[in-house]
Amino acid sequence: MVGISQENVRTSLYAEVTARVIAQLEQGRLPWVQPWEETACDCTMPHNAGTGRAYSGINILILWAAVVAGGYRSQRWLTFRQAQAVGGGVRKGEKGTTVCYADRFTPKDEQVRALDDGREARTAASSFGRM
């Protein structure tokens, strides 16, 4: 993403998600309430089909909305590379769904302070925008 700062990507993602939630609320739907017919979708909590890791936070709403909009029958998700790695592919014309990737890290100054204080270092959350 040449020329686009992580802050702009993050702001863009947040604005997009906020606009979707507001649009659904204006239509009288609550995006956090199961909007689909259970018999048409094995709609459990979204998770990565390759790693088994469950999605959390705002990604749950993003992926639930994608299931409804795309008419998908599952909440198993893969990146393009993960699909290729297991011998799969992506249907022609299919588009990806943007999720917010966040991870935890320990800042170097916190590591130093913790070592000086004789305690375990605290981690911090870091959001990296698009996946």
CSV table of N, CA, C and O in Angstrom, one decimal:
chain,number,residue,atom,x,y,z
A,1,MET,N,0.8,-1.2,0.0
A,1,MET,CA,0.0,0.0,0.0
A,1,MET,C,0.9,1.2,0.0
A,1,MET,O,1.0,1.9,1.0
A,2,VAL,N,1.5,1.5,-1.1
A,2,VAL,CA,2.4,2.6,-1.3
A,2,VAL,C,1.6,3.9,-1.2
A,2,VAL,O,0.6,4.1,-1.8
A,3,GLY,N,2.2,4.8,-0.4
A,3,GLY,CA,1.6,6.2,-0.2
A,3,GLY,C,0.4,6.3,0.7
A,3,GLY,O,-0.2,7.3,0.8
A,4,ILE,N,0.0,5.2,1.3
A,4,ILE,CA,-1.2,5.2,2.2
A,4,ILE,C,-0.7,4.9,3.6
A,4,ILE,O,-0.1,3.8,3.8
A,5,SER,N,-0.9,5.8,4.5
A,5,SER,CA,-0.4,5.6,5.9
A,5,SER,C,-1.3,4.6,6.6
A,5,SER,O,-2.5,4.4,6.2
A,6,GLN,N,-0.8,3.9,7.6
A,6,GLN,CA,-1.6,3.0,8.4
A,6,GLN,C,-2.7,3.7,9.1
A,6,GLN,O,-3.8,3.1,9.2
A,7,GLU,N,-2.5,5.0,9.5
A,7,GLU,CA,-3.6,5.7,10.1
A,7,GLU,C,-4.8,6.0,9.1
A,7,GLU,O,-5.9,5.9,9.5
A,8,ASN,N,-4.4,6.2,7.8
A,8,ASN,CA,-5.5,6.4,6.8
A,8,ASN,C,-6.3,5.1,6.6
A,8,ASN,O,-7.5,5.1,6.4
A,9,VAL,N,-5.5,4.0,6.6
A,9,VAL,CA,-6.2,2.7,6.4
A,9,VAL,C,-7.1,2.4,7.6
A,9,VAL,O,-8.2,2.0,7.4
A,10,ARG,N,-6.6,2.7,8.8
A,10,ARG,CA,-7.4,2.4,10.0
A,10,ARG,C,-8.7,3.3,10.0
A,10,ARG,O,-9.7,2.8,10.2
A,11,THR,N,-8.5,4.6,9.7
A,11,THR,CA,-9.6,5.5,9.6
A,11,THR,C,-10.6,5.1,8.6
A,11,THR,O,-11.8,5.1,8.8
A,12,SER,N,-10.1,4.7,7.4
A,12,SER,CA,-11.0,4.2,6.4
A,12,SER,C,-11.8,3.0,6.8
A,12,SER,O,-13.0,2.9,6.5
A,13,LEU,N,-11.1,2.0,7.4
A,13,LEU,CA,-11.8,0.8,7.9
A,13,LEU,C,-12.9,1.2,8.9
A,13,LEU,O,-14.0,0.7,8.8
A,14,TYR,N,-12.5,2.0,9.9
A,14,TYR,CA,-13.5,2.4,10.9
A,14,TYR,C,-14.7,3.1,10.3
A,14,TYR,O,-15.8,2.9,10.7
A,15,ALA,N,-14.4,4.0,9.4
A,15,ALA,CA,-15.5,4.8,8.7
A,15,ALA,C,-16.4,3.8,7.9
A,15,ALA,O,-17.6,4.0,7.9
A,16,GLU,N,-15.8,2.9,7.2
A,16,GLU,CA,-16.6,1.9,6.5
A,16,GLU,C,-17.5,1.1,7.4
A,16,GLU,O,-18.7,0.9,7.1
A,17,VAL,N,-17.0,0.5,8.4
A,17,VAL,CA,-17.7,-0.3,9.4
A,17,VAL,C,-18.8,0.6,10.0
A,17,VAL,O,-20.0,0.1,10.1
A,18,THR,N,-18.5,1.8,10.4
A,18,THR,CA,-19.5,2.6,11.1
A,18,THR,C,-20.6,2.9,10.1
A,18,THR,O,-21.8,2.9,10.5
A,19,ALA,N,-20.3,3.2,8.9
A,19,ALA,CA,-21.3,3.5,7.8
A,19,ALA,C,-22.3,2.3,7.6
A,19,ALA,O,-23.5,2.4,7.5
A,20,ARG,N,-21.7,1.1,7.6
A,20,ARG,CA,-22.5,-0.1,7.5
A,20,ARG,C,-23.5,-0.3,8.7
A,20,ARG,O,-24.6,-0.7,8.5
A,21,VAL,N,-22.9,-0.1,9.9
A,21,VAL,CA,-23.7,-0.3,11.1
A,21,VAL,C,-24.9,0.7,11.1
A,21,VAL,O,-26.0,0.4,11.3
A,22,ILE,N,-24.6,2.0,10.8
A,22,ILE,CA,-25.6,3.0,10.8
A,22,ILE,C,-26.6,2.7,9.7
A,22,ILE,O,-27.8,2.9,10.0
A,23,ALA,N,-26.2,2.3,8.5
A,23,ALA,CA,-27.2,1.9,7.5
A,23,ALA,C,-28.1,0.8,7.9
A,23,ALA,O,-29.4,0.9,7.7
A,24,GLN,N,-27.6,-0.2,8.6
A,24,GLN,CA,-28.5,-1.3,9.1
A,24,GLN,C,-29.4,-0.8,10.1
A,24,GLN,O,-30.6,-1.2,10.2
A,25,LEU,N,-28.9,0.1,11.0
A,25,LEU,CA,-29.8,0.6,12.1
A,25,LEU,C,-30.9,1.4,11.5
A,25,LEU,O,-32.1,1.4,11.9
A,26,GLU,N,-30.6,2.2,10.4
A,26,GLU,CA,-31.6,3.1,9.8
A,26,GLU,C,-32.7,2.2,9.0
A,26,GLU,O,-33.8,2.6,8.9
A,27,GLN,N,-32.3,1.0,8.7
A,27,GLN,CA,-33.2,0.1,8.0
A,27,GLN,C,-34.0,-0.7,9.1
A,27,GLN,O,-34.8,-1.6,8.7
A,28,GLY,N,-33.8,-0.4,10.4
A,28,GLY,CA,-34.5,-1.1,11.4
A,28,GLY,C,-33.9,-2.4,11.8
A,28,GLY,O,-34.5,-3.2,12.5
A,29,ARG,N,-32.7,-2.7,11.4
A,29,ARG,CA,-32.0,-4.0,11.8
A,29,ARG,C,-30.9,-3.7,12.8
A,29,ARG,O,-30.3,-2.7,12.8
A,30,LEU,N,-30.7,-4.6,13.7
A,30,LEU,CA,-29.7,-4.6,14.7
A,30,LEU,C,-28.5,-5.5,14.2
A,30,LEU,O,-28.7,-6.7,14.2
A,31,PRO,N,-27.4,-4.9,13.7
A,31,PRO,CA,-26.4,-5.8,13.1
A,31,PRO,C,-25.8,-6.8,14.1
A,31,PRO,O,-25.1,-7.8,13.6
A,32,TRP,N,-26.0,-6.7,15.4
A,32,TRP,CA,-25.4,-7.7,16.3
A,32,TRP,C,-26.4,-8.7,16.7
A,32,TRP,O,-26.1,-9.6,17.4
A,33,VAL,N,-27.6,-8.7,16.0
A,33,VAL,CA,-28.6,-9.7,16.2
A,33,VAL,C,-28.6,-10.6,15.0
A,33,VAL,O,-28.6,-10.1,13.9
A,34,GLN,N,-28.7,-11.9,15.2
A,34,GLN,CA,-28.6,-12.9,14.1
A,34,GLN,C,-29.7,-12.5,13.0
A,34,GLN,O,-30.9,-12.7,13.2
A,35,PRO,N,-29.2,-12.1,11.8
A,35,PRO,CA,-30.2,-11.6,10.8
A,35,PRO,C,-30.5,-12.7,9.7
A,35,PRO,O,-31.2,-12.4,8.8
A,36,TRP,N,-30.0,-13.9,9.9
A,36,TRP,CA,-30.2,-14.8,8.8
A,36,TRP,C,-31.1,-16.0,9.3
A,36,TRP,O,-31.3,-16.2,10.5
A,37,GLU,N,-31.5,-16.8,8.3
A,37,GLU,CA,-32.3,-18.0,8.6
A,37,GLU,C,-31.3,-19.1,9.0
A,37,GLU,O,-30.5,-19.4,8.2
A,38,GLU,N,-31.5,-19.6,10.2
A,38,GLU,CA,-30.5,-20.6,10.7
A,38,GLU,C,-30.4,-21.8,9.8
A,38,GLU,O,-29.3,-22.4,9.7
A,39,THR,N,-31.5,-22.2,9.2
A,39,THR,CA,-31.4,-23.4,8.3
A,39,THR,C,-30.6,-23.1,7.0
A,39,THR,O,-30.2,-24.1,6.4
A,40,ALA,N,-30.4,-21.9,6.6
A,40,ALA,CA,-29.7,-21.6,5.4
A,40,ALA,C,-28.2,-21.4,5.6
A,40,ALA,O,-27.5,-21.4,4.7
A,41,CYS,N,-27.8,-21.3,6.9
A,41,CYS,CA,-26.4,-21.0,7.1
A,41,CYS,C,-26.0,-21.7,8.4
A,41,CYS,O,-26.6,-21.6,9.4
A,42,ASP,N,-24.8,-22.3,8.4
A,42,ASP,CA,-24.2,-22.9,9.6
A,42,ASP,C,-23.4,-21.7,10.2
A,42,ASP,O,-22.2,-21.7,10.3
A,43,CYS,N,-24.2,-20.8,10.7
A,43,CYS,CA,-23.6,-19.5,11.1
A,43,CYS,C,-23.3,-19.5,12.6
A,43,CYS,O,-24.0,-19.0,13.4
A,44,THR,N,-22.1,-20.0,12.9
A,44,THR,CA,-21.6,-20.0,14.2
A,44,THR,C,-20.7,-18.7,14.3
A,44,THR,O,-20.8,-17.9,13.4
A,45,MET,N,-19.9,-18.6,15.3
A,45,MET,CA,-19.0,-17.5,15.3
A,45,MET,C,-17.9,-17.6,14.2
A,45,MET,O,-17.5,-18.7,13.9
A,46,PRO,N,-17.6,-16.5,13.5
A,46,PRO,CA,-16.6,-16.6,12.5
A,46,PRO,C,-15.2,-17.1,13.0
A,46,PRO,O,-14.8,-16.7,14.0
A,47,HIS,N,-14.6,-17.9,12.2
A,47,HIS,CA,-13.3,-18.4,12.5
A,47,HIS,C,-12.4,-18.6,11.3
A,47,HIS,O,-13.0,-18.8,10.2
A,48,ASN,N,-11.1,-18.7,11.4
A,48,ASN,CA,-10.2,-18.9,10.3
A,48,ASN,C,-10.2,-20.4,10.1
A,48,ASN,O,-9.9,-21.2,11.0
A,49,ALA,N,-10.6,-20.8,8.9
A,49,ALA,CA,-10.6,-22.3,8.5
A,49,ALA,C,-9.3,-22.9,8.5
A,49,ALA,O,-9.2,-24.1,8.7
A,50,GLY,N,-8.2,-22.2,8.3
A,50,GLY,CA,-6.9,-22.7,8.3
A,50,GLY,C,-6.3,-22.9,9.6
A,50,GLY,O,-5.7,-23.9,9.9
A,51,THR,N,-6.5,-21.9,10.5
A,51,THR,CA,-5.9,-22.0,11.8
A,51,THR,C,-6.8,-22.4,12.9
A,51,THR,O,-6.4,-22.8,14.0
A,52,GLY,N,-8.1,-22.3,12.7
A,52,GLY,CA,-9.1,-22.5,13.7
A,52,GLY,C,-9.3,-21.4,14.7
A,52,GLY,O,-10.2,-21.4,15.5
A,53,ARG,N,-8.6,-20.3,14.5
A,53,ARG,CA,-8.6,-19.2,15.4
A,53,ARG,C,-9.9,-18.4,15.2
A,53,ARG,O,-10.3,-18.1,14.1
A,54,ALA,N,-10.6,-18.1,16.3
A,54,ALA,CA,-11.9,-17.4,16.2
A,54,ALA,C,-11.6,-15.9,16.0
A,54,ALA,O,-10.7,-15.4,16.6
A,55,TYR,N,-12.4,-15.3,15.2
A,55,TYR,CA,-12.3,-13.8,15.1
A,55,TYR,C,-13.0,-13.2,16.3
A,55,TYR,O,-13.9,-13.8,16.9
A,56,SER,N,-12.7,-11.9,16.6
A,56,SER,CA,-13.2,-11.3,17.7
A,56,SER,C,-13.5,-9.8,17.4
A,56,SER,O,-13.2,-9.3,16.4
A,57,GLY,N,-14.1,-9.1,18.4
A,57,GLY,CA,-14.4,-7.7,18.3
A,57,GLY,C,-15.2,-7.3,17.1
A,57,GLY,O,-16.1,-8.0,16.7
A,58,ILE,N,-14.8,-6.2,16.4
A,58,ILE,CA,-15.6,-5.7,15.3
A,58,ILE,C,-15.6,-6.7,14.1
A,58,ILE,O,-16.5,-6.6,13.3
A,59,ASN,N,-14.6,-7.5,14.1
A,59,ASN,CA,-14.5,-8.5,13.0
A,59,ASN,C,-15.7,-9.4,12.9
A,59,ASN,O,-16.1,-9.9,11.9
A,60,ILE,N,-16.3,-9.7,14.1
A,60,ILE,CA,-17.5,-10.6,14.1
A,60,ILE,C,-18.6,-9.9,13.3
A,60,ILE,O,-19.2,-10.5,12.5
A,61,LEU,N,-18.8,-8.6,13.6
A,61,LEU,CA,-19.9,-7.9,12.9
A,61,LEU,C,-19.6,-7.8,11.4
A,61,LEU,O,-20.5,-8.0,10.6
A,62,ILE,N,-18.3,-7.5,11.1
A,62,ILE,CA,-17.9,-7.4,9.7
A,62,ILE,C,-18.2,-8.7,8.9
A,62,ILE,O,-18.8,-8.7,7.8
A,63,LEU,N,-17.8,-9.8,9.5
A,63,LEU,CA,-17.9,-11.1,8.8
A,63,LEU,C,-19.4,-11.6,8.8
A,63,LEU,O,-19.8,-12.2,7.9
A,64,TRP,N,-20.1,-11.3,9.9
A,64,TRP,CA,-21.6,-11.6,9.9
A,64,TRP,C,-22.3,-10.9,8.7
A,64,TRP,O,-23.0,-11.5,8.0
A,65,ALA,N,-21.9,-9.6,8.6
A,65,ALA,CA,-22.5,-8.8,7.5
A,65,ALA,C,-22.1,-9.4,6.1
A,65,ALA,O,-22.9,-9.4,5.2
A,66,ALA,N,-20.9,-9.8,6.0
A,66,ALA,CA,-20.4,-10.4,4.7
A,66,ALA,C,-21.1,-11.7,4.4
A,66,ALA,O,-21.5,-11.9,3.2
A,67,VAL,N,-21.4,-12.5,5.4
A,67,VAL,CA,-22.2,-13.7,5.2
A,67,VAL,C,-23.6,-13.4,4.6
A,67,VAL,O,-24.0,-14.0,3.7
A,68,VAL,N,-24.2,-12.5,5.2
A,68,VAL,CA,-25.6,-12.1,4.8
A,68,VAL,C,-25.5,-11.5,3.4
A,68,VAL,O,-26.3,-11.9,2.5
A,69,ALA,N,-24.6,-10.5,3.2
A,69,ALA,CA,-24.5,-9.9,1.9
A,69,ALA,C,-24.1,-10.9,0.8
A,69,ALA,O,-24.7,-10.8,-0.4
A,70,GLY,N,-23.2,-11.8,1.1
A,70,GLY,CA,-22.8,-12.7,0.0
A,70,GLY,C,-23.6,-14.0,-0.1
A,70,GLY,O,-23.3,-14.8,-1.0
A,71,GLY,N,-24.5,-14.2,0.9
A,71,GLY,CA,-25.3,-15.5,0.8
A,71,GLY,C,-24.4,-16.7,1.1
A,71,GLY,O,-24.8,-17.8,0.7
A,72,TYR,N,-23.4,-16.5,1.9
A,72,TYR,CA,-22.5,-17.7,2.2
A,72,TYR,C,-23.2,-18.6,3.2
A,72,TYR,O,-24.0,-18.2,4.0
A,73,ARG,N,-22.8,-19.8,3.2
A,73,ARG,CA,-23.4,-20.8,4.0
A,73,ARG,C,-22.5,-21.2,5.2
A,73,ARG,O,-22.8,-22.2,5.9
A,74,SER,N,-21.4,-20.5,5.4
A,74,SER,CA,-20.5,-20.9,6.4
A,74,SER,C,-19.8,-19.7,7.0
A,74,SER,O,-19.8,-18.6,6.4
A,75,GLN,N,-19.3,-19.8,8.2
A,75,GLN,CA,-18.5,-18.8,8.8
A,75,GLN,C,-17.0,-19.2,8.9
A,75,GLN,O,-16.3,-18.8,9.8
A,76,ARG,N,-16.6,-20.0,8.0
A,76,ARG,CA,-15.1,-20.3,7.9
A,76,ARG,C,-14.5,-19.4,6.9
A,76,ARG,O,-15.0,-19.3,5.7
A,77,TRP,N,-13.4,-18.8,7.3
A,77,TRP,CA,-12.8,-17.8,6.4
A,77,TRP,C,-11.3,-18.2,6.2
A,77,TRP,O,-10.7,-18.8,7.0
A,78,LEU,N,-10.8,-17.8,5.0
A,78,LEU,CA,-9.4,-18.0,4.6
A,78,LEU,C,-8.9,-16.8,3.9
A,78,LEU,O,-9.6,-16.1,3.2
A,79,THR,N,-7.6,-16.6,4.0
A,79,THR,CA,-6.9,-15.6,3.1
A,79,THR,C,-6.7,-16.3,1.8
A,79,THR,O,-6.8,-17.5,1.7
A,80,PHE,N,-6.4,-15.5,0.8
A,80,PHE,CA,-6.2,-16.1,-0.5
A,80,PHE,C,-5.0,-17.0,-0.5
A,80,PHE,O,-5.1,-18.2,-1.0
A,81,ARG,N,-3.9,-16.7,0.2
A,81,ARG,CA,-2.8,-17.5,0.3
A,81,ARG,C,-3.1,-18.8,1.1
A,81,ARG,O,-2.6,-19.9,0.8
A,82,GLN,N,-3.9,-18.7,2.1
A,82,GLN,CA,-4.3,-19.9,2.9
A,82,GLN,C,-5.1,-20.9,2.0
A,82,GLN,O,-4.9,-22.1,2.0
A,83,ALA,N,-5.9,-20.3,1.2
A,83,ALA,CA,-6.7,-21.2,0.2
A,83,ALA,C,-5.8,-21.9,-0.7
A,83,ALA,O,-5.9,-23.1,-1.0
A,84,GLN,N,-4.8,-21.2,-1.3
A,84,GLN,CA,-3.9,-21.7,-2.2
A,84,GLN,C,-3.0,-22.8,-1.5
A,84,GLN,O,-2.8,-23.9,-2.1
A,85,ALA,N,-2.6,-22.6,-0.3
A,85,ALA,CA,-1.8,-23.5,0.4
A,85,ALA,C,-2.4,-24.9,0.6
A,85,ALA,O,-1.7,-25.9,0.7
A,86,VAL,N,-3.8,-24.9,0.7
A,86,VAL,CA,-4.5,-26.2,0.9
A,86,VAL,C,-5.0,-26.7,-0.4
A,86,VAL,O,-5.9,-27.6,-0.4
A,87,GLY,N,-4.6,-26.2,-1.5
A,87,GLY,CA,-5.0,-26.7,-2.8
A,87,GLY,C,-6.3,-26.1,-3.3
A,87,GLY,O,-6.9,-26.5,-4.3
A,88,GLY,N,-6.8,-25.0,-2.6
A,88,GLY,CA,-8.1,-24.4,-3.0
A,88,GLY,C,-7.9,-23.2,-3.9
A,88,GLY,O,-6.7,-22.9,-4.3
A,89,GLY,N,-8.9,-22.5,-4.1
A,89,GLY,CA,-8.8,-21.3,-4.9
A,89,GLY,C,-10.0,-20.3,-4.5
A,89,GLY,O,-10.7,-20.6,-3.6
A,90,VAL,N,-10.1,-19.3,-5.3
A,90,VAL,CA,-11.1,-18.3,-5.1
A,90,VAL,C,-11.9,-18.2,-6.4
A,90,VAL,O,-11.4,-18.1,-7.5
A,91,ARG,N,-13.3,-18.2,-6.2
A,91,ARG,CA,-14.1,-18.1,-7.4
A,91,ARG,C,-13.8,-16.8,-8.2
A,91,ARG,O,-13.6,-15.7,-7.6
A,92,LYS,N,-13.9,-16.9,-9.5
A,92,LYS,CA,-13.7,-15.7,-10.3
A,92,LYS,C,-14.7,-14.6,-9.9
A,92,LYS,O,-15.9,-14.9,-9.8
A,93,GLY,N,-14.2,-13.4,-9.8
A,93,GLY,CA,-15.1,-12.3,-9.4
A,93,GLY,C,-15.3,-12.1,-7.9
A,93,GLY,O,-15.9,-11.1,-7.5
A,94,GLU,N,-14.9,-13.1,-7.1
A,94,GLU,CA,-15.1,-13.0,-5.7
A,94,GLU,C,-14.2,-11.9,-5.1
A,94,GLU,O,-13.0,-11.7,-5.6
A,95,LYS,N,-14.7,-11.1,-4.2
A,95,LYS,CA,-13.9,-10.1,-3.5
A,95,LYS,C,-13.6,-10.4,-2.1
A,95,LYS,O,-14.4,-11.1,-1.4
A,96,GLY,N,-12.5,-10.0,-1.6
A,96,GLY,CA,-12.1,-10.2,-0.2
A,96,GLY,C,-13.0,-9.3,0.7
A,96,GLY,O,-13.6,-8.4,0.3
A,97,THR,N,-12.9,-9.7,2.0
A,97,THR,CA,-13.6,-8.9,3.1
A,97,THR,C,-12.5,-8.4,3.9
A,97,THR,O,-11.6,-9.1,4.4
A,98,THR,N,-12.6,-7.1,4.2
A,98,THR,CA,-11.6,-6.4,5.0
A,98,THR,C,-11.9,-6.6,6.5
A,98,THR,O,-13.0,-6.4,6.9
A,99,VAL,N,-10.9,-7.1,7.2
A,99,VAL,CA,-11.0,-7.2,8.6
A,99,VAL,C,-9.9,-6.4,9.3
A,99,VAL,O,-9.0,-6.0,8.6
A,100,CYS,N,-10.1,-6.2,10.6
A,100,CYS,CA,-9.1,-5.4,11.3
A,100,CYS,C,-8.2,-6.4,12.0
A,100,CYS,O,-8.6,-7.2,12.8
A,101,TYR,N,-6.9,-6.4,11.7
A,101,TYR,CA,-5.9,-7.3,12.3
A,101,TYR,C,-5.3,-6.6,13.5
A,101,TYR,O,-4.8,-5.5,13.4
A,102,ALA,N,-5.3,-7.2,14.6
A,102,ALA,CA,-4.7,-6.6,15.8
A,102,ALA,C,-3.8,-7.7,16.5
A,102,ALA,O,-4.1,-8.9,16.4
A,103,ASP,N,-2.8,-7.3,17.1
A,103,ASP,CA,-1.9,-8.2,17.7
A,103,ASP,C,-1.4,-7.6,19.0
A,103,ASP,O,-1.6,-6.4,19.3
A,104,ARG,N,-0.7,-8.3,19.8
A,104,ARG,CA,-0.1,-7.8,21.1
A,104,ARG,C,1.4,-7.8,21.0
A,104,ARG,O,2.0,-8.6,20.3
A,105,PHE,N,2.0,-6.8,21.6
A,105,PHE,CA,3.5,-6.7,21.6
A,105,PHE,C,3.9,-6.1,22.9
A,105,PHE,O,3.1,-5.5,23.7
A,106,THR,N,5.2,-6.2,23.2
A,106,THR,CA,5.7,-5.6,24.5
A,106,THR,C,6.7,-4.5,24.0
A,106,THR,O,7.7,-4.8,23.4
A,107,PRO,N,6.4,-3.2,24.3
A,107,PRO,CA,7.3,-2.1,23.9
A,107,PRO,C,8.6,-2.3,24.6
A,107,PRO,O,8.7,-2.8,25.8
A,108,LYS,N,9.7,-1.9,24.0
A,108,LYS,CA,11.0,-2.0,24.5
A,108,LYS,C,11.2,-1.3,25.8
A,108,LYS,O,11.8,-1.8,26.8
A,109,ASP,N,10.7,-0.1,25.9
A,109,ASP,CA,10.9,0.7,27.2
A,109,ASP,C,10.1,0.0,28.3
A,109,ASP,O,10.6,0.0,29.5
A,110,GLU,N,9.0,-0.7,28.0
A,110,GLU,CA,8.3,-1.5,29.1
A,110,GLU,C,9.1,-2.7,29.5
A,110,GLU,O,9.2,-3.0,30.7
A,111,GLN,N,9.8,-3.3,28.6
A,111,GLN,CA,10.7,-4.4,28.9
A,111,GLN,C,11.8,-4.0,29.9
A,111,GLN,O,12.1,-4.7,30.8
A,112,VAL,N,12.4,-2.8,29.6
A,112,VAL,CA,13.5,-2.3,30.4
A,112,VAL,C,12.9,-2.0,31.8
A,112,VAL,O,13.5,-2.3,32.8
A,113,ARG,N,11.8,-1.2,31.9
A,113,ARG,CA,11.2,-0.9,33.2
A,113,ARG,C,10.9,-2.1,34.0
A,113,ARG,O,11.1,-2.2,35.2
A,114,ALA,N,10.3,-3.1,33.4
A,114,ALA,CA,9.9,-4.3,34.0
A,114,ALA,C,11.1,-5.1,34.6
A,114,ALA,O,11.1,-5.5,35.7
A,115,LEU,N,12.2,-5.1,33.8
A,115,LEU,CA,13.4,-5.7,34.2
A,115,LEU,C,14.0,-5.0,35.5
A,115,LEU,O,14.4,-5.6,36.4
A,116,ASP,N,14.0,-3.6,35.4
A,116,ASP,CA,14.5,-2.8,36.5
A,116,ASP,C,13.6,-3.0,37.8
A,116,ASP,O,14.1,-3.0,38.9
A,117,ASP,N,12.3,-3.2,37.6
A,117,ASP,CA,11.4,-3.3,38.7
A,117,ASP,C,11.2,-4.7,39.2
A,117,ASP,O,10.5,-5.0,40.2
A,118,GLY,N,11.8,-5.7,38.5
A,118,GLY,CA,11.7,-7.1,38.9
A,118,GLY,C,10.3,-7.7,38.7
A,118,GLY,O,9.9,-8.5,39.4
A,119,ARG,N,9.6,-7.2,37.6
A,119,ARG,CA,8.3,-7.7,37.3
A,119,ARG,C,8.2,-8.2,35.9
A,119,ARG,O,9.1,-7.9,35.1
A,120,GLU,N,7.1,-8.8,35.6
A,120,GLU,CA,6.9,-9.2,34.2
A,120,GLU,C,6.4,-8.0,33.4
A,120,GLU,O,5.6,-7.2,33.8
A,121,ALA,N,6.9,-7.9,32.1
A,121,ALA,CA,6.5,-6.8,31.3
A,121,ALA,C,5.1,-6.9,30.8
A,121,ALA,O,4.6,-8.1,30.5
A,122,ARG,N,4.4,-5.8,30.7
A,122,ARG,CA,3.0,-5.8,30.2
A,122,ARG,C,3.0,-5.6,28.7
A,122,ARG,O,3.9,-5.0,28.1
A,123,THR,N,2.0,-6.3,28.1
A,123,THR,CA,1.9,-6.2,26.6
A,123,THR,C,0.9,-5.1,26.3
A,123,THR,O,0.1,-4.7,27.1
A,124,ALA,N,0.9,-4.7,25.0
A,124,ALA,CA,0.0,-3.6,24.5
A,124,ALA,C,-0.6,-4.2,23.2
A,124,ALA,O,0.0,-5.0,22.5
A,125,ALA,N,-1.8,-3.7,22.9
A,125,ALA,CA,-2.5,-4.1,21.7
A,125,ALA,C,-2.1,-3.1,20.6
A,125,ALA,O,-1.8,-2.0,20.8
A,126,SER,N,-2.0,-3.7,19.4
A,126,SER,CA,-1.6,-2.9,18.2
A,126,SER,C,-2.4,-3.3,17.1
A,126,SER,O,-2.6,-4.5,16.7
A,127,SER,N,-3.1,-2.3,16.4
A,127,SER,CA,-3.9,-2.6,15.3
A,127,SER,C,-3.2,-2.2,14.0
A,127,SER,O,-2.6,-1.2,13.9
A,128,PHE,N,-3.2,-3.1,13.0
A,128,PHE,CA,-2.5,-2.9,11.8
A,128,PHE,C,-3.4,-2.7,10.6
A,128,PHE,O,-2.9,-2.7,9.5
A,129,GLY,N,-4.7,-2.5,10.8
A,129,GLY,CA,-5.6,-2.1,9.7
A,129,GLY,C,-6.0,-3.3,8.9
A,129,GLY,O,-6.5,-4.3,9.4
A,130,ARG,N,-5.8,-3.2,7.6
A,130,ARG,CA,-6.3,-4.3,6.7
A,130,ARG,C,-5.5,-5.5,6.7
A,130,ARG,O,-4.3,-5.5,6.9
A,131,MET,N,-6.1,-6.7,6.5
A,131,MET,CA,-5.4,-7.9,6.4
A,131,MET,C,-5.4,-8.4,5.0
A,131,MET,O,-6.4,-8.3,4.3
